[in-house]
Amino acid sequence: MSFYQRLSFLLALFVYLSLYASADTDLFGPGVTKGTVGSNQIVEASGLAASRLHDGVLYVHNDKGDSSRFFAVDVNTGHKLATFTVLNAQNYDWEDITIGACADDCARTSCSATITPARYCIYIADTGDHGGDGAKNIIYMLREPTRIADSDISAVDTLTFSWSEQDAETLMIAPDGRLFIISKVHGGQGAIAQLPSSAWGQGRVSLDMAQTAKLKLSTTNNDPQGGDISPDGREMLIVAEQNVYYFSVPSGDYIQAVRDTPPARVSSYHPQPATEAIAWSPNGRGFYVMAEGANQKIYFYPKLTGSLPVG
């Protein structure tokens, strides 16, 4: 290799590291073990969301191969509290679940972090590629159940979309009802896109890839595997195979934040293999994670901003 080739290589390496090197954040304390999910029905947890109506309740679902159902579990014991069956839906490859304001309510009135919604909705993302068979790219919107008991739930509406990405395991909602998806790719540089609120019930829409951004990550796996926006909309987390990454987004422009800055690694995070499920606590004082597999523990990572309670 000549001198100029070595110089070009070093310059390219410097640019790469400048763009994709992630700093660490010590914003969160060490993980606290909560409940152990012992139900033999919950063995491939792919998405996690914290209930807004029921204290200490998490919603979780399996990915492809399961029926169209999700579960309520007690965060402190891990006990399964209820099974909810989504009618007229198929779990082709459900990959994430999130909870927030209802899109149809936001279309009529303003939704924001400062306005408590009259009701909450659960969103389930059937966006996985089913082992290479191709993604359906359907989002189901459901009303959050007012009662934790085995029951059937009908989808309020569906949003169906197409884009250039083959696989996605991250669905997030902002306080104003905007939904965002992030693709999963080898190396971690997935694309984030906003799903148009006008697309509910309108048939398949194509996303404008010019309005997306690529994560400034460098991993050795297919990442990211999940994510969540904080209840106040000012922070964002994504989970990869080896790390959890954090964004501060005071402007609420998540695409611009991804475009401009590499995320910070959560230094206290202790990776568990095949962790795809991550969710902020309803008060924004930390986050929960849970790995795929049988008898998995729920871990809570508290935010270190004063003497806040754990969980």
C-alpha positions as a Python dict, from the first residue, in 0.01 Angstrom:
ca = {
    (1, 'M'): (0, 0, 0),
    (2, 'S'): (142, 335, -101),
    (3, 'F'): (172, 638, 125),
    (4, 'Y'): (-127, 806, -40),
    (5, 'Q'): (-336, 488, -13),
    (6, 'R'): (-254, 463, 358),
    (7, 'L'): (-336, 830, 404),
    (8, 'S'): (-669, 789, 223),
    (9, 'F'): (-750, 486, 435),
    (10, 'L'): (-671, 671, 759),
    (11, 'L'): (-878, 970, 653),
    (12, 'A'): (-1172, 746, 565),
    (13, 'L'): (-1138, 568, 899),
    (14, 'F'): (-1130, 902, 1083),
    (15, 'V'): (-1445, 1018, 904),
    (16, 'Y'): (-1619, 687, 978),
    (17, 'L'): (-1532, 699, 1348),
    (18, 'S'): (-1633, 1064, 1369),
    (19, 'L'): (-1973, 984, 1224),
    (20, 'Y'): (-2051, 657, 1397),
    (21, 'A'): (-1854, 642, 1721),
    (22, 'S'): (-2096, 650, 2012),
    (23, 'A'): (-2020, 818, 2342),
    (24, 'D'): (-2147, 668, 2667),
    (25, 'T'): (-2415, 812, 2892),
    (26, 'D'): (-2437, 745, 3266),
    (27, 'L'): (-2791, 881, 3281),
    (28, 'F'): (-2926, 546, 3399),
    (29, 'G'): (-2839, 332, 3697),
    (30, 'P'): (-2772, -43, 3695),
    (31, 'G'): (-3056, -273, 3602),
    (32, 'V'): (-3292, -382, 3878),
    (33, 'T'): (-3446, -728, 3849),
    (34, 'K'): (-3825, -716, 3857),
    (35, 'G'): (-4054, -1014, 3788),
    (36, 'T'): (-3975, -1336, 3603),
    (37, 'V'): (-4224, -1419, 3328),
    (38, 'G'): (-4294, -1787, 3382),
    (39, 'S'): (-4590, -1832, 3150),
    (40, 'N'): (-4524, -2099, 2888),
    (41, 'Q'): (-4725, -1886, 2645),
    (42, 'I'): (-4472, -1601, 2653),
    (43, 'V'): (-4152, -1744, 2511),
    (44, 'E'): (-4051, -1507, 2232),
    (45, 'A'): (-4113, -1156, 2363),
    (46, 'S'): (-4063, -917, 2076),
    (47, 'G'): (-4236, -603, 2200),
    (48, 'L'): (-4306, -434, 2532),
    (49, 'A'): (-4525, -140, 2635),
    (50, 'A'): (-4616, 2, 2976),
    (51, 'S'): (-4987, 41, 3043),
    (52, 'R'): (-5118, 394, 3089),
    (53, 'L'): (-5438, 283, 3264),
    (54, 'H'): (-5319, 6, 3496),
    (55, 'D'): (-5031, 57, 3739),
    (56, 'G'): (-4755, -201, 3723),
    (57, 'V'): (-4883, -366, 3406),
    (58, 'L'): (-4678, -431, 3094),
    (59, 'Y'): (-4812, -549, 2760),
    (60, 'V'): (-4598, -803, 2573),
    (61, 'H'): (-4636, -1015, 2261),
    (62, 'N'): (-4453, -1293, 2079),
    (63, 'D'): (-4336, -1259, 1721),
    (64, 'K'): (-4404, -1485, 1421),
    (65, 'G'): (-4553, -1825, 1485),
    (66, 'D'): (-4792, -1715, 1757),
    (67, 'S'): (-5160, -1637, 1719),
    (68, 'S'): (-5290, -1280, 1708),
    (69, 'R'): (-5270, -1216, 2081),
    (70, 'F'): (-5083, -1012, 2337),
    (71, 'F'): (-5055, -1042, 2712),
    (72, 'A'): (-5073, -830, 3026),
    (73, 'V'): (-4810, -915, 3287),
    (74, 'D'): (-4743, -787, 3636),
    (75, 'V'): (-4409, -606, 3622),
    (76, 'N'): (-4320, -692, 3982),
    (77, 'T'): (-4401, -1064, 3974),
    (78, 'G'): (-4392, -1145, 3604),
    (79, 'H'): (-4725, -1326, 3636),
    (80, 'K'): (-4947, -1330, 3328),
    (81, 'L'): (-5262, -1140, 3415),
    (82, 'A'): (-5459, -1166, 3092),
    (83, 'T'): (-5453, -1270, 2728),
    (84, 'F'): (-5604, -1038, 2467),
    (85, 'T'): (-5696, -1181, 2128),
    (86, 'V'): (-5699, -934, 1839),
    (87, 'L'): (-5990, -1017, 1611),
    (88, 'N'): (-5955, -1013, 1232),
    (89, 'A'): (-5577, -989, 1256),
    (90, 'Q'): (-5290, -1223, 1181),
    (91, 'N'): (-4956, -1246, 1358),
    (92, 'Y'): (-4752, -1289, 1043),
    (93, 'D'): (-4448, -1140, 1219),
    (94, 'W'): (-4541, -899, 1496),
    (95, 'E'): (-4225, -717, 1604),
    (96, 'D'): (-4315, -429, 1834),
    (97, 'I'): (-4591, -273, 2041),
    (98, 'T'): (-4628, 83, 2166),
    (99, 'I'): (-4891, 282, 2351),
    (100, 'G'): (-5001, 644, 2341),
    (101, 'A'): (-5270, 882, 2225),
    (102, 'C'): (-5524, 746, 1976),
    (103, 'A'): (-5463, 857, 1619),
    (104, 'D'): (-5831, 919, 1550),
    (105, 'D'): (-5855, 1140, 1859),
    (106, 'C'): (-5544, 1337, 1755),
    (107, 'A'): (-5701, 1395, 1413),
    (108, 'R'): (-5992, 1577, 1583),
    (109, 'T'): (-5815, 1756, 1868),
    (110, 'S'): (-5460, 1849, 1954),
    (111, 'C'): (-5246, 1583, 2122),
    (112, 'S'): (-4927, 1669, 2309),
    (113, 'A'): (-4719, 1581, 2613),
    (114, 'T'): (-4903, 1846, 2815),
    (115, 'I'): (-5252, 1718, 2735),
    (116, 'T'): (-5369, 1397, 2900),
    (117, 'P'): (-5551, 1189, 2637),
    (118, 'A'): (-5914, 1101, 2701),
    (119, 'R'): (-5816, 744, 2616),
    (120, 'Y'): (-5508, 551, 2507),
    (121, 'C'): (-5442, 321, 2216),
    (122, 'I'): (-5211, 25, 2168),
    (123, 'Y'): (-5031, -6, 1835),
    (124, 'I'): (-4893, -337, 1712),
    (125, 'A'): (-4643, -354, 1425),
    (126, 'D'): (-4663, -649, 1188),
    (127, 'T'): (-4344, -537, 1018),
    (128, 'G'): (-4103, -831, 1046),
    (129, 'D'): (-3976, -1008, 735),
    (130, 'H'): (-4088, -1353, 855),
    (131, 'G'): (-3744, -1506, 813),
    (132, 'G'): (-3686, -1353, 470),
    (133, 'D'): (-4035, -1401, 323),
    (134, 'G'): (-4108, -1029, 316),
    (135, 'A'): (-4292, -797, 553),
    (136, 'K'): (-4666, -724, 556),
    (137, 'N'): (-4606, -375, 700),
    (138, 'I'): (-4938, -339, 880),
    (139, 'I'): (-4995, -135, 1196),
    (140, 'Y'): (-5296, -228, 1409),
    (141, 'M'): (-5455, 34, 1638),
    (142, 'L'): (-5648, -94, 1942),
    (143, 'R'): (-5807, 82, 2238),
    (144, 'E'): (-5618, 7, 2558),
    (145, 'P'): (-5838, -232, 2761),
    (146, 'T'): (-6008, -72, 3060),
    (147, 'R'): (-6018, -409, 3235),
    (148, 'I'): (-5735, -661, 3272),
    (149, 'A'): (-5907, -991, 3194),
    (150, 'D'): (-5898, -1242, 2910),
    (151, 'S'): (-6094, -1089, 2624),
    (152, 'D'): (-6121, -1028, 2251),
    (153, 'I'): (-6032, -690, 2106),
    (154, 'S'): (-6117, -553, 1763),
    (155, 'A'): (-5876, -324, 1583),
    (156, 'V'): (-6002, 32, 1556),
    (157, 'D'): (-5814, 81, 1230),
    (158, 'T'): (-5511, -31, 1031),
    (159, 'L'): (-5230, 155, 858),
    (160, 'T'): (-5058, -29, 572),
    (161, 'F'): (-4743, 100, 406),
    (162, 'S'): (-4457, 18, 170),
    (163, 'W'): (-4097, 135, 178),
    (164, 'S'): (-3753, 29, 58),
    (165, 'E'): (-3660, -148, 382),
    (166, 'Q'): (-3706, -526, 415),
    (167, 'D'): (-3743, -567, 792),
    (168, 'A'): (-3836, -349, 1090),
    (169, 'E'): (-3864, -427, 1462),
    (170, 'T'): (-3907, -80, 1611),
    (171, 'L'): (-4235, 111, 1640),
    (172, 'M'): (-4255, 427, 1852),
    (173, 'I'): (-4517, 691, 1926),
    (174, 'A'): (-4466, 1057, 2017),
    (175, 'P'): (-4702, 1237, 2260),
    (176, 'D'): (-4873, 1412, 1969),
    (177, 'G'): (-4963, 1078, 1809),
    (178, 'R'): (-4693, 1065, 1542),
    (179, 'L'): (-4576, 710, 1474),
    (180, 'F'): (-4219, 625, 1376),
    (181, 'I'): (-4064, 304, 1249),
    (182, 'I'): (-3698, 202, 1226),
    (183, 'S'): (-3572, -70, 994),
    (184, 'K'): (-3346, -353, 1109),
    (185, 'V'): (-3033, -406, 897),
    (186, 'H'): (-2696, -572, 933),
    (187, 'G'): (-2458, -322, 1092),
    (188, 'G'): (-2731, -126, 1269),
    (189, 'Q'): (-2768, 168, 1031),
    (190, 'G'): (-3144, 130, 1006),
    (191, 'A'): (-3370, 396, 856),
    (192, 'I'): (-3621, 592, 1066),
    (193, 'A'): (-3940, 711, 900),
    (194, 'Q'): (-4262, 874, 1011),
    (195, 'L'): (-4585, 694, 925),
    (196, 'P'): (-4837, 943, 781),
    (197, 'S'): (-5136, 993, 1009),
    (198, 'S'): (-5353, 1042, 701),
    (199, 'A'): (-5291, 680, 598),
    (200, 'W'): (-5521, 516, 855),
    (201, 'G'): (-5782, 313, 669),
    (202, 'Q'): (-5665, 443, 331),
    (203, 'G'): (-5505, 135, 178),
    (204, 'R'): (-5132, 88, 125),
    (205, 'V'): (-4923, 407, 112),
    (206, 'S'): (-4562, 447, 4),
    (207, 'L'): (-4325, 623, 242),
    (208, 'D'): (-4111, 906, 108),
    (209, 'M'): (-3756, 778, 162),
    (210, 'A'): (-3621, 1130, 110),
    (211, 'Q'): (-3775, 1214, 447),
    (212, 'T'): (-3592, 939, 635),
    (213, 'A'): (-3257, 922, 814),
    (214, 'K'): (-3007, 644, 884),
    (215, 'L'): (-2890, 563, 1236),
    (216, 'K'): (-2527, 649, 1296),
    (217, 'L'): (-2446, 308, 1440),
    (218, 'S'): (-2188, 43, 1375),
    (219, 'T'): (-2279, -299, 1513),
    (220, 'T'): (-2196, -656, 1416),
    (221, 'N'): (-2556, -774, 1426),
    (222, 'N'): (-2888, -709, 1259),
    (223, 'D'): (-3001, -402, 1452),
    (224, 'P'): (-3186, -222, 1601),
    (225, 'Q'): (-3431, -463, 1757),
    (226, 'G'): (-3670, -229, 1938),
    (227, 'G'): (-3720, 124, 2062),
    (228, 'D'): (-3943, 369, 2247),
    (229, 'I'): (-4001, 745, 2282),
    (230, 'S'): (-4033, 881, 2635),
    (231, 'P'): (-4379, 988, 2760),
    (232, 'D'): (-4279, 1355, 2744),
    (233, 'G'): (-4141, 1312, 2392),
    (234, 'R'): (-3799, 1453, 2475),
    (235, 'E'): (-3597, 1130, 2478),
    (236, 'M'): (-3566, 818, 2268),
    (237, 'L'): (-3419, 473, 2331),
    (238, 'I'): (-3332, 195, 2091),
    (239, 'V'): (-3209, -152, 2180),
    (240, 'A'): (-2955, -347, 1976),
    (241, 'E'): (-2812, -691, 2038),
    (242, 'Q'): (-2523, -561, 2247),
    (243, 'N'): (-2630, -216, 2368),
    (244, 'V'): (-2912, 21, 2449),
    (245, 'Y'): (-2870, 362, 2285),
    (246, 'Y'): (-3007, 697, 2400),
    (247, 'F'): (-3106, 1016, 2217),
    (248, 'S'): (-3193, 1347, 2377),
    (249, 'V'): (-3456, 1503, 2149),
    (250, 'P'): (-3588, 1822, 2314),
    (251, 'S'): (-3720, 1948, 1979),
    (252, 'G'): (-3932, 1637, 1917),
    (253, 'D'): (-3773, 1602, 1571),
    (254, 'Y'): (-3663, 1240, 1592),
    (255, 'I'): (-3564, 1207, 1228),
    (256, 'Q'): (-3339, 1513, 1249),
    (257, 'A'): (-3185, 1383, 1573),
    (258, 'V'): (-3098, 1055, 1403),
    (259, 'R'): (-2963, 1242, 1100),
    (260, 'D'): (-2743, 1476, 1305),
    (261, 'T'): (-2601, 1277, 1594),
    (262, 'P'): (-2477, 932, 1691),
    (263, 'P'): (-2673, 800, 1990),
    (264, 'A'): (-2506, 753, 2329),
    (265, 'R'): (-2460, 405, 2469),
    (266, 'V'): (-2627, 346, 2805),
    (267, 'S'): (-2317, 257, 3006),
    (268, 'S'): (-2502, 70, 3282),
    (269, 'Y'): (-2684, -162, 3043),
    (270, 'H'): (-2599, -530, 3083),
    (271, 'P'): (-2691, -705, 2757),
    (272, 'Q'): (-2902, -1018, 2757),
    (273, 'P'): (-2899, -1222, 2433),
    (274, 'A'): (-3197, -1167, 2201),
    (275, 'T'): (-3338, -863, 2380),
    (276, 'E'): (-3590, -699, 2148),
    (277, 'A'): (-3844, -562, 2396),
    (278, 'I'): (-3788, -219, 2553),
    (279, 'A'): (-4029, 35, 2703),
    (280, 'W'): (-4010, 357, 2901),
    (281, 'S'): (-4193, 355, 3232),
    (282, 'P'): (-4512, 569, 3223),
    (283, 'N'): (-4348, 839, 3435),
    (284, 'G'): (-4033, 849, 3220),
    (285, 'R'): (-3810, 763, 3517),
    (286, 'G'): (-3644, 467, 3354),
    (287, 'F'): (-3697, 184, 3110),
    (288, 'Y'): (-3781, -186, 3107),
    (289, 'V'): (-3623, -456, 2893),
    (290, 'M'): (-3704, -822, 2843),
    (291, 'A'): (-3532, -1085, 2630),
    (292, 'E'): (-3679, -1359, 2415),
    (293, 'G'): (-3697, -1709, 2559),
    (294, 'A'): (-3871, -1896, 2840),
    (295, 'N'): (-3867, -1775, 3202),
    (296, 'Q'): (-3716, -1439, 3117),
    (297, 'K'): (-3665, -1165, 3376),
    (298, 'I'): (-3793, -812, 3340),
    (299, 'Y'): (-3519, -558, 3415),
    (300, 'F'): (-3570, -193, 3505),
    (301, 'Y'): (-3298, 70, 3452),
    (302, 'P'): (-3376, 378, 3665),
    (303, 'K'): (-3295, 727, 3547),
    (304, 'L'): (-3044, 898, 3776),
    (305, 'T'): (-3200, 1241, 3815),
    (306, 'G'): (-3224, 1290, 4190),
    (307, 'S'): (-3370, 1038, 4433),
    (308, 'L'): (-3637, 891, 4207),
    (309, 'P'): (-3822, 573, 4305),
    (310, 'V'): (-3734, 251, 4126),
    (311, 'G'): (-4009, 110, 3900),
}
